[in-house]
Amino acid sequence: MTATLTRWTEQHALLMSLGIAGVLLEKTPLLLAAMAVASFLGLLARFRRVVPAGQSFGLGNALTGLRVLATLALLLSPGLAGTWQAAIAMLLVGMDGLDGWAARRFGTVSGFGEVFDHESDAFLLLTLCLLLLLGDHLPAWVLLPGALRYAFVLWLRWGPPARGTVRGNRFTRGVGVLGTLTLAVCLWPGLPPPVTTGLAAGASLALVASFLVSLWQRHRA
């Protein structure tokens, strides 16, 4: 990852963390949504500075951008019927991987695309957590999995020096997808509260374990 992208991820994590605090204080996602829009626009403005000369934006990045826009619309539609919220969320989870496939298929793989993809995934996860909170499905602890990505990035910035390298693997990727899908299912109306709580708690614990693995990779001797 280039220094430009690293700085953006750190700034984005800080903005999103402040947005999460705003949701807890004001019980509305408007501030967080505004920060997300401004931050993602800032990333798009950096495109030409961080990709090889002549490389096009590509279908992969376009698909990622579509997921971000759909996630934003979902975040700003708390009054939408739970069935629709869950269905749209599951569709967005199912789209994960299409952007990477398109980038590889058409030769537009880049560090920019990787960051854009990871942050779109994190934004979707946070949005699901916020919908579960603002829809009175679950208490504030449900924001924990949604905040993990941003806390991790800030830890990388201000935590102890690294001894190892954080690498993605099947465990962390699988947990990310399944955890997000599980939280999407929790939006489905009619689920008994104990089931919703159990599913969300299990997904949260798995996601925490995934991030602990990444921290261990970074700080192992």
GROMACS .gro file of N, CA, C and O in nm, residues 115-217:
model
  412
  115VAL      N    1  -0.790  -0.137  -0.135
  115VAL     CA    2  -0.834  -0.052  -0.024
  115VAL      C    3  -0.982  -0.017  -0.038
  115VAL      O    4  -1.059  -0.024   0.060
  116PHE      N    5  -1.023   0.020  -0.158
  116PHE     CA    6  -1.163   0.055  -0.184
  116PHE      C    7  -1.255  -0.062  -0.147
  116PHE      O    8  -1.359  -0.045  -0.083
  117ASP      N    9  -1.215  -0.182  -0.185
  117ASP     CA   10  -1.294  -0.302  -0.157
  117ASP      C   11  -1.302  -0.328  -0.007
  117ASP      O   12  -1.411  -0.351   0.048
  118HIS      N   13  -1.188  -0.325   0.062
  118HIS     CA   14  -1.187  -0.351   0.206
  118HIS      C   15  -1.273  -0.250   0.282
  118HIS      O   16  -1.347  -0.286   0.374
  119GLU      N   17  -1.262  -0.123   0.242
  119GLU     CA   18  -1.338  -0.021   0.314
  119GLU      C   19  -1.486  -0.025   0.281
  119GLU      O   20  -1.570   0.010   0.365
  120SER      N   21  -1.521  -0.070   0.161
  120SER     CA   22  -1.664  -0.088   0.130
  120SER      C   23  -1.722  -0.202   0.214
  120SER      O   24  -1.836  -0.193   0.262
  121ASP      N   25  -1.644  -0.308   0.233
  121ASP     CA   26  -1.688  -0.419   0.319
  121ASP      C   27  -1.709  -0.370   0.463
  121ASP      O   28  -1.808  -0.405   0.528
  122ALA      N   29  -1.613  -0.292   0.512
  122ALA     CA   30  -1.621  -0.241   0.650
  122ALA      C   31  -1.742  -0.149   0.666
  122ALA      O   32  -1.811  -0.151   0.770
  123PHE      N   33  -1.769  -0.067   0.564
  123PHE     CA   34  -1.883   0.025   0.570
  123PHE      C   35  -2.015  -0.052   0.573
  123PHE      O   36  -2.108  -0.015   0.646
  124LEU      N   37  -2.024  -0.159   0.496
  124LEU     CA   38  -2.145  -0.242   0.498
  124LEU      C   39  -2.163  -0.306   0.635
  124LEU      O   40  -2.274  -0.306   0.690
  125LEU      N   41  -2.057  -0.360   0.691
  125LEU     CA   42  -2.066  -0.422   0.823
  125LEU      C   43  -2.112  -0.321   0.927
  125LEU      O   44  -2.201  -0.350   1.009
  126LEU      N   45  -2.054  -0.203   0.926
  126LEU     CA   46  -2.094  -0.099   1.020
  126LEU      C   47  -2.239  -0.059   1.001
  126LEU      O   48  -2.314  -0.041   1.098
  127THR      N   49  -2.282  -0.048   0.876
  127THR     CA   50  -2.421  -0.011   0.847
  127THR      C   51  -2.519  -0.112   0.905
  127THR      O   52  -2.621  -0.075   0.964
  128LEU      N   53  -2.489  -0.240   0.891
  128LEU     CA   54  -2.576  -0.343   0.947
  128LEU      C   55  -2.584  -0.330   1.099
  128LEU      O   56  -2.692  -0.343   1.158
  129CYS      N   57  -2.471  -0.306   1.161
  129CYS     CA   58  -2.469  -0.288   1.307
  129CYS      C   59  -2.554  -0.167   1.348
  129CYS      O   60  -2.630  -0.173   1.446
  130LEU      N   61  -2.544  -0.059   1.272
  130LEU     CA   62  -2.621   0.061   1.303
  130LEU      C   63  -2.771   0.037   1.285
  130LEU      O   64  -2.852   0.084   1.365
  131LEU      N   65  -2.808  -0.034   1.180
  131LEU     CA   66  -2.949  -0.065   1.158
  131LEU      C   67  -3.005  -0.151   1.271
  131LEU      O   68  -3.120  -0.133   1.313
  132LEU      N   69  -2.925  -0.245   1.318
  132LEU     CA   70  -2.970  -0.329   1.430
  132LEU      C   71  -2.986  -0.248   1.558
  132LEU      O   72  -3.076  -0.273   1.638
  133LEU      N   73  -2.899  -0.147   1.576
  133LEU     CA   74  -2.910  -0.061   1.694
  133LEU      C   75  -3.027   0.036   1.680
  133LEU      O   76  -3.112   0.044   1.771
  134LEU      N   77  -3.032   0.109   1.570
  134LEU     CA   78  -3.134   0.212   1.553
  134LEU      C   79  -3.274   0.153   1.535
  134LEU      O   80  -3.373   0.220   1.562
  135GLY      N   81  -3.281   0.029   1.491
  135GLY     CA   82  -3.410  -0.039   1.479
  135GLY      C   83  -3.454  -0.109   1.606
  135GLY      O   84  -3.553  -0.181   1.606
  136ASP      N   85  -3.379  -0.087   1.713
  136ASP     CA   86  -3.410  -0.145   1.845
  136ASP      C   87  -3.409  -0.298   1.844
  136ASP      O   88  -3.479  -0.362   1.923
  137HIS      N   89  -3.329  -0.356   1.755
  137HIS     CA   90  -3.313  -0.501   1.755
  137HIS      C   91  -3.218  -0.544   1.867
  137HIS      O   92  -3.240  -0.649   1.930
  138LEU      N   93  -3.114  -0.464   1.889
  138LEU     CA   94  -3.008  -0.500   1.984
  138LEU      C   95  -2.954  -0.374   2.051
  138LEU      O   96  -2.965  -0.264   1.995
  139PRO      N   97  -2.893  -0.388   2.168
  139PRO     CA   98  -2.833  -0.272   2.236
  139PRO      C   99  -2.701  -0.229   2.172
  139PRO      O  100  -2.657  -0.286   2.071
  140ALA      N  101  -2.636  -0.132   2.235
  140ALA     CA  102  -2.520  -0.065   2.173
  140ALA      C  103  -2.401  -0.158   2.152
  140ALA      O  104  -2.313  -0.127   2.070
  141TRP      N  105  -2.393  -0.272   2.221
  141TRP     CA  106  -2.277  -0.360   2.201
  141TRP      C  107  -2.268  -0.412   2.058
  141TRP      O  108  -2.160  -0.455   2.014
  142VAL      N  109  -2.379  -0.406   1.984
  142VAL     CA  110  -2.377  -0.456   1.847
  142VAL      C  111  -2.288  -0.370   1.757
  142VAL      O  112  -2.250  -0.413   1.648
  143LEU      N  113  -2.251  -0.250   1.802
  143LEU     CA  114  -2.161  -0.166   1.723
  143LEU      C  115  -2.017  -0.216   1.726
  143LEU      O  116  -1.935  -0.175   1.644
  144LEU      N  117  -1.986  -0.305   1.820
  144LEU     CA  118  -1.848  -0.353   1.834
  144LEU      C  119  -1.792  -0.411   1.704
  144LEU      O  120  -1.685  -0.368   1.658
  145PRO      N  121  -1.859  -0.507   1.639
  145PRO     CA  122  -1.801  -0.560   1.515
  145PRO      C  123  -1.787  -0.455   1.406
  145PRO      O  124  -1.693  -0.458   1.327
  146GLY      N  125  -1.880  -0.359   1.403
  146GLY     CA  126  -1.873  -0.254   1.302
  146GLY      C  127  -1.758  -0.157   1.323
  146GLY      O  128  -1.710  -0.094   1.228
  147ALA      N  129  -1.714  -0.145   1.448
  147ALA     CA  130  -1.606  -0.052   1.480
  147ALA      C  131  -1.468  -0.117   1.473
  147ALA      O  132  -1.366  -0.047   1.477
  148LEU      N  133  -1.462  -0.249   1.460
  148LEU     CA  134  -1.335  -0.320   1.469
  148LEU      C  135  -1.234  -0.276   1.363
  148LEU      O  136  -1.117  -0.255   1.392
  149ARG      N  137  -1.278  -0.265   1.238
  149ARG     CA  138  -1.187  -0.228   1.130
  149ARG      C  139  -1.119  -0.094   1.158
  149ARG      O  140  -0.999  -0.078   1.140
  150TYR      N  141  -1.199   0.003   1.204
  150TYR     CA  142  -1.146   0.137   1.226
  150TYR      C  143  -1.054   0.140   1.348
  150TYR      O  144  -0.949   0.206   1.346
  151ALA      N  145  -1.090   0.066   1.452
  151ALA     CA  146  -1.003   0.056   1.569
  151ALA      C  147  -0.871  -0.011   1.532
  151ALA      O  148  -0.764   0.029   1.579
  152PHE      N  149  -0.878  -0.112   1.446
  152PHE     CA  150  -0.758  -0.184   1.404
  152PHE      C  151  -0.663  -0.091   1.327
  152PHE      O  152  -0.542  -0.090   1.351
  153VAL      N  153  -0.719  -0.014   1.234
  153VAL     CA  154  -0.636   0.079   1.156
  153VAL      C  155  -0.570   0.182   1.247
  153VAL      O  156  -0.450   0.213   1.232
  154LEU      N  157  -0.645   0.235   1.342
  154LEU     CA  158  -0.588   0.334   1.434
  154LEU      C  159  -0.484   0.270   1.525
  154LEU      O  160  -0.384   0.334   1.562
  155TRP      N  161  -0.503   0.142   1.562
  155TRP     CA  162  -0.403   0.072   1.641
  155TRP      C  163  -0.273   0.055   1.559
  155TRP      O  164  -0.164   0.072   1.612
  156LEU      N  165  -0.287   0.024   1.432
  156LEU     CA  166  -0.169   0.013   1.347
  156LEU      C  167  -0.093   0.145   1.339
  156LEU      O  168   0.029   0.148   1.326
  157ARG      N  169  -0.169   0.255   1.347
  157ARG     CA  170  -0.106   0.388   1.338
  157ARG      C  171  -0.038   0.428   1.467
  157ARG      O  172   0.075   0.478   1.466
  158TRP      N  173  -0.104   0.405   1.580
  158TRP     CA  174  -0.052   0.458   1.705
  158TRP      C  175  -0.010   0.351   1.806
  158TRP      O  176   0.037   0.382   1.915
  159GLY      N  177  -0.029   0.224   1.770
  159GLY     CA  178   0.009   0.116   1.861
  159GLY      C  179   0.158   0.088   1.857
  159GLY      O  180   0.236   0.159   1.791
  160PRO      N  181   0.202  -0.017   1.927
  160PRO     CA  182   0.344  -0.054   1.929
  160PRO      C  183   0.394  -0.089   1.789
  160PRO      O  184   0.316  -0.128   1.702
  161PRO      N  185   0.525  -0.074   1.767
  161PRO     CA  186   0.581  -0.107   1.635
  161PRO      C  187   0.555  -0.253   1.597
  161PRO      O  188   0.551  -0.342   1.682
  162ALA      N  189   0.536  -0.275   1.468
  162ALA     CA  190   0.507  -0.410   1.420
  162ALA      C  191   0.631  -0.497   1.423
  162ALA      O  192   0.743  -0.450   1.402
  163ARG      N  193   0.611  -0.627   1.449
  163ARG     CA  194   0.718  -0.726   1.438
  163ARG      C  195   0.695  -0.822   1.323
  163ARG      O  196   0.787  -0.889   1.279
  164GLY      N  197   0.571  -0.831   1.280
  164GLY     CA  198   0.536  -0.922   1.170
  164GLY      C  199   0.448  -0.850   1.069
  164GLY      O  200   0.428  -0.730   1.077
  165THR      N  201   0.396  -0.926   0.975
  165THR     CA  202   0.312  -0.872   0.868
  165THR      C  203   0.171  -0.928   0.881
  165THR      O  204   0.153  -1.048   0.904
  166VAL      N  205   0.073  -0.839   0.869
  166VAL     CA  206  -0.067  -0.882   0.872
  166VAL      C  207  -0.104  -0.931   0.733
  166VAL      O  208  -0.097  -0.857   0.635
  167ARG      N  209  -0.142  -1.059   0.725
  167ARG     CA  210  -0.179  -1.117   0.596
  167ARG      C  211  -0.320  -1.173   0.603
  167ARG      O  212  -0.356  -1.238   0.701
  168GLY      N  213  -0.395  -1.150   0.496
  168GLY     CA  214  -0.526  -1.211   0.489
  168GLY      C  215  -0.515  -1.361   0.470
  168GLY      O  216  -0.416  -1.411   0.415
  169ASN      N  217  -0.610  -1.436   0.519
  169ASN     CA  218  -0.612  -1.581   0.502
  169ASN      C  219  -0.757  -1.626   0.493
  169ASN      O  220  -0.850  -1.547   0.507
  170ARG      N  221  -0.776  -1.755   0.470
  170ARG     CA  222  -0.912  -1.805   0.453
  170ARG      C  223  -0.996  -1.786   0.578
  170ARG      O  224  -1.116  -1.760   0.570
  171PHE      N  225  -0.932  -1.798   0.695
  171PHE     CA  226  -1.007  -1.783   0.820
  171PHE      C  227  -1.063  -1.641   0.833
  171PHE      O  228  -1.183  -1.622   0.855
  172THR      N  229  -0.974  -1.541   0.821
  172THR     CA  230  -1.019  -1.404   0.839
  172THR      C  231  -1.118  -1.361   0.731
  172THR      O  232  -1.216  -1.293   0.759
  173ARG      N  233  -1.092  -1.403   0.606
  173ARG     CA  234  -1.185  -1.368   0.498
  173ARG      C  235  -1.320  -1.436   0.518
  173ARG      O  236  -1.425  -1.375   0.499
  174GLY      N  237  -1.316  -1.565   0.554
  174GLY     CA  238  -1.441  -1.638   0.576
  174GLY      C  239  -1.522  -1.582   0.691
  174GLY      O  240  -1.645  -1.568   0.680
  175VAL      N  241  -1.453  -1.548   0.799
  175VAL     CA  242  -1.523  -1.489   0.914
  175VAL      C  243  -1.586  -1.356   0.876
  175VAL      O  244  -1.698  -1.325   0.916
  176GLY      N  245  -1.513  -1.276   0.797
  176GLY     CA  246  -1.567  -1.147   0.757
  176GLY      C  247  -1.696  -1.160   0.678
  176GLY      O  248  -1.795  -1.091   0.705
  177VAL      N  249  -1.696  -1.250   0.582
  177VAL     CA  250  -1.816  -1.269   0.498
  177VAL      C  251  -1.930  -1.330   0.578
  177VAL      O  252  -2.044  -1.280   0.575
  178LEU      N  253  -1.902  -1.436   0.652
  178LEU     CA  254  -2.008  -1.505   0.727
  178LEU      C  255  -2.061  -1.417   0.841
  178LEU      O  256  -2.181  -1.417   0.870
  179GLY      N  257  -1.971  -1.341   0.905
  179GLY     CA  258  -2.015  -1.252   1.011
  179GLY      C  259  -2.107  -1.144   0.959
  179GLY      O  260  -2.211  -1.114   1.020
  180THR      N  261  -2.072  -1.085   0.845
  180THR     CA  262  -2.156  -0.982   0.786
  180THR      C  263  -2.290  -1.040   0.741
  180THR      O  264  -2.396  -0.980   0.762
  181LEU      N  265  -2.287  -1.158   0.680
  181LEU     CA  266  -2.410  -1.223   0.637
  181LEU      C  267  -2.500  -1.254   0.756
  181LEU      O  268  -2.623  -1.236   0.749
  182THR      N  269  -2.442  -1.298   0.865
  182THR     CA  270  -2.521  -1.329   0.985
  182THR      C  271  -2.590  -1.205   1.039
  182THR      O  272  -2.708  -1.209   1.078
  183LEU      N  273  -2.520  -1.092   1.041
  183LEU     CA  274  -2.582  -0.969   1.088
  183LEU      C  275  -2.692  -0.923   0.994
  183LEU      O  276  -2.792  -0.865   1.038
  184ALA      N  277  -2.676  -0.951   0.864
  184ALA     CA  278  -2.783  -0.919   0.769
  184ALA      C  279  -2.908  -1.003   0.800
  184ALA      O  280  -3.021  -0.952   0.796
  185VAL      N  281  -2.889  -1.129   0.831
  185VAL     CA  282  -3.001  -1.217   0.867
  185VAL      C  283  -3.072  -1.166   0.991
  185VAL      O  284  -3.195  -1.177   1.004
  186CYS      N  285  -2.996  -1.108   1.083
  186CYS     CA  286  -3.056  -1.058   1.208
  186CYS      C  287  -3.156  -0.945   1.184
  186CYS      O  288  -3.239  -0.916   1.272
  187LEU      N  289  -3.149  -0.881   1.067
  187LEU     CA  290  -3.246  -0.776   1.035
  187LEU      C  291  -3.381  -0.833   0.995
  187LEU      O  292  -3.480  -0.759   0.987
  188TRP      N  293  -3.385  -0.962   0.967
  188TRP     CA  294  -3.510  -1.022   0.918
  188TRP      C  295  -3.620  -1.013   1.024
  188TRP      O  296  -3.600  -1.056   1.137
  189PRO      N  297  -3.735  -0.958   0.991
  189PRO     CA  298  -3.842  -0.943   1.091
  189PRO      C  299  -3.899  -1.079   1.131
  189PRO      O  300  -3.902  -1.173   1.053
  190GLY      N  301  -3.943  -1.086   1.254
  190GLY     CA  302  -4.005  -1.208   1.302
  190GLY      C  303  -3.911  -1.303   1.372
  190GLY      O  304  -3.956  -1.402   1.432
  191LEU      N  305  -3.781  -1.276   1.366
  191LEU     CA  306  -3.688  -1.362   1.441
  191LEU      C  307  -3.709  -1.341   1.590
  191LEU      O  308  -3.717  -1.227   1.636
  192PRO      N  309  -3.718  -1.448   1.668
  192PRO     CA  310  -3.731  -1.431   1.813
  192PRO      C  311  -3.610  -1.354   1.868
  192PRO      O  312  -3.497  -1.378   1.823
  193PRO      N  313  -3.631  -1.262   1.961
  193PRO     CA  314  -3.519  -1.184   2.016
  193PRO      C  315  -3.401  -1.269   2.064
  193PRO      O  316  -3.284  -1.232   2.038
  194PRO      N  317  -3.424  -1.383   2.131
  194PRO     CA  318  -3.307  -1.463   2.172
  194PRO      C  319  -3.225  -1.514   2.053
  194PRO      O  320  -3.102  -1.525   2.062
  195VAL      N  321  -3.293  -1.544   1.943
  195VAL     CA  322  -3.222  -1.590   1.823
  195VAL      C  323  -3.139  -1.476   1.764
  195VAL      O  324  -3.021  -1.494   1.729
  196THR      N  325  -3.201  -1.358   1.754
  196THR     CA  326  -3.128  -1.242   1.702
  196THR      C  327  -3.006  -1.212   1.787
  196THR      O  328  -2.895  -1.190   1.736
  197THR      N  329  -3.024  -1.214   1.919
  197THR     CA  330  -2.913  -1.185   2.010
  197THR      C  331  -2.804  -1.291   1.997
  197THR      O  332  -2.684  -1.258   1.991
  198GLY      N  333  -2.843  -1.417   1.990
  198GLY     CA  334  -2.745  -1.524   1.980
  198GLY      C  335  -2.666  -1.519   1.850
  198GLY      O  336  -2.543  -1.535   1.850
  199LEU      N  337  -2.734  -1.494   1.739
  199LEU     CA  338  -2.666  -1.486   1.611
  199LEU      C  339  -2.570  -1.368   1.608
  199LEU      O  340  -2.455  -1.380   1.563
  200ALA      N  341  -2.617  -1.252   1.654
  200ALA     CA  342  -2.533  -1.133   1.652
  200ALA      C  343  -2.413  -1.148   1.745
  200ALA      O  344  -2.301  -1.108   1.713
  201ALA      N  345  -2.436  -1.209   1.862
  201ALA     CA  346  -2.326  -1.229   1.957
  201ALA      C  347  -2.223  -1.325   1.900
  201ALA      O  348  -2.101  -1.303   1.911
  202GLY      N  349  -2.270  -1.432   1.836
  202GLY     CA  350  -2.177  -1.528   1.776
  202GLY      C  351  -2.095  -1.465   1.665
  202GLY      O  352  -1.973  -1.486   1.656
  203ALA      N  353  -2.161  -1.384   1.579
  203ALA     CA  354  -2.090  -1.316   1.471
  203ALA      C  355  -1.989  -1.217   1.528
  203ALA      O  356  -1.875  -1.207   1.478
  204SER      N  357  -2.028  -1.147   1.633
  204SER     CA  358  -1.937  -1.049   1.694
  204SER      C  359  -1.814  -1.117   1.753
  204SER      O  360  -1.700  -1.070   1.734
  205LEU      N  361  -1.834  -1.227   1.822
  205LEU     CA  362  -1.720  -1.299   1.882
  205LEU      C  363  -1.627  -1.352   1.774
  205LEU      O  364  -1.503  -1.346   1.788
  206ALA      N  365  -1.684  -1.403   1.665
  206ALA     CA  366  -1.600  -1.454   1.556
  206ALA      C  367  -1.520  -1.342   1.491
  206ALA      O  368  -1.401  -1.359   1.460
  207LEU      N  369  -1.582  -1.227   1.472
  207LEU     CA  370  -1.511  -1.114   1.412
  207LEU      C  371  -1.402  -1.062   1.504
  207LEU      O  372  -1.292  -1.026   1.459
  208VAL      N  373  -1.430  -1.058   1.634
  208VAL     CA  374  -1.326  -1.018   1.730
  208VAL      C  375  -1.209  -1.115   1.723
  208VAL      O  376  -1.091  -1.074   1.722
  209ALA      N  377  -1.237  -1.245   1.717
  209ALA     CA  378  -1.131  -1.345   1.707
  209ALA      C  379  -1.048  -1.324   1.581
  209ALA      O  380  -0.925  -1.337   1.583
  210SER      N  381  -1.114  -1.290   1.471
  210SER     CA  382  -1.044  -1.267   1.345
  210SER      C  383  -0.946  -1.151   1.358
  210SER      O  384  -0.831  -1.158   1.313
  211PHE      N  385  -0.991  -1.043   1.420
  211PHE     CA  386  -0.903  -0.928   1.436
  211PHE      C  387  -0.791  -0.956   1.536
  211PHE      O  388  -0.679  -0.905   1.522
  212LEU      N  389  -0.817  -1.038   1.637
  212LEU     CA  390  -0.712  -1.077   1.730
  212LEU      C  391  -0.604  -1.158   1.658
  212LEU      O  392  -0.484  -1.144   1.689
  213VAL      N  393  -0.645  -1.241   1.564
  213VAL     CA  394  -0.547  -1.316   1.483
  213VAL      C  395  -0.459  -1.218   1.405
  213VAL      O  396  -0.336  -1.234   1.398
  214SER      N  397  -0.520  -1.115   1.348
  214SER     CA  398  -0.443  -1.016   1.273
  214SER      C  399  -0.347  -0.941   1.364
  214SER      O  400  -0.232  -0.914   1.326
  215LEU      N  401  -0.391  -0.908   1.486
  215LEU     CA  402  -0.302  -0.841   1.581
  215LEU      C  403  -0.186  -0.932   1.621
  215LEU      O  404  -0.072  -0.887   1.634
  216TRP      N  405  -0.216  -1.059   1.639
  216TRP     CA  406  -0.110  -1.154   1.673
  216TRP      C  407  -0.007  -1.162   1.560
  216TRP      O  408   0.114  -1.166   1.585
  217GLN      N  409  -0.055  -1.164   1.436
  217GLN     CA  410   0.037  -1.166   1.323
  217GLN      C  411   0.127  -1.043   1.325
  217GLN      O  412   0.248  -1.052   1.293
   0.00000   0.00000   0.00000
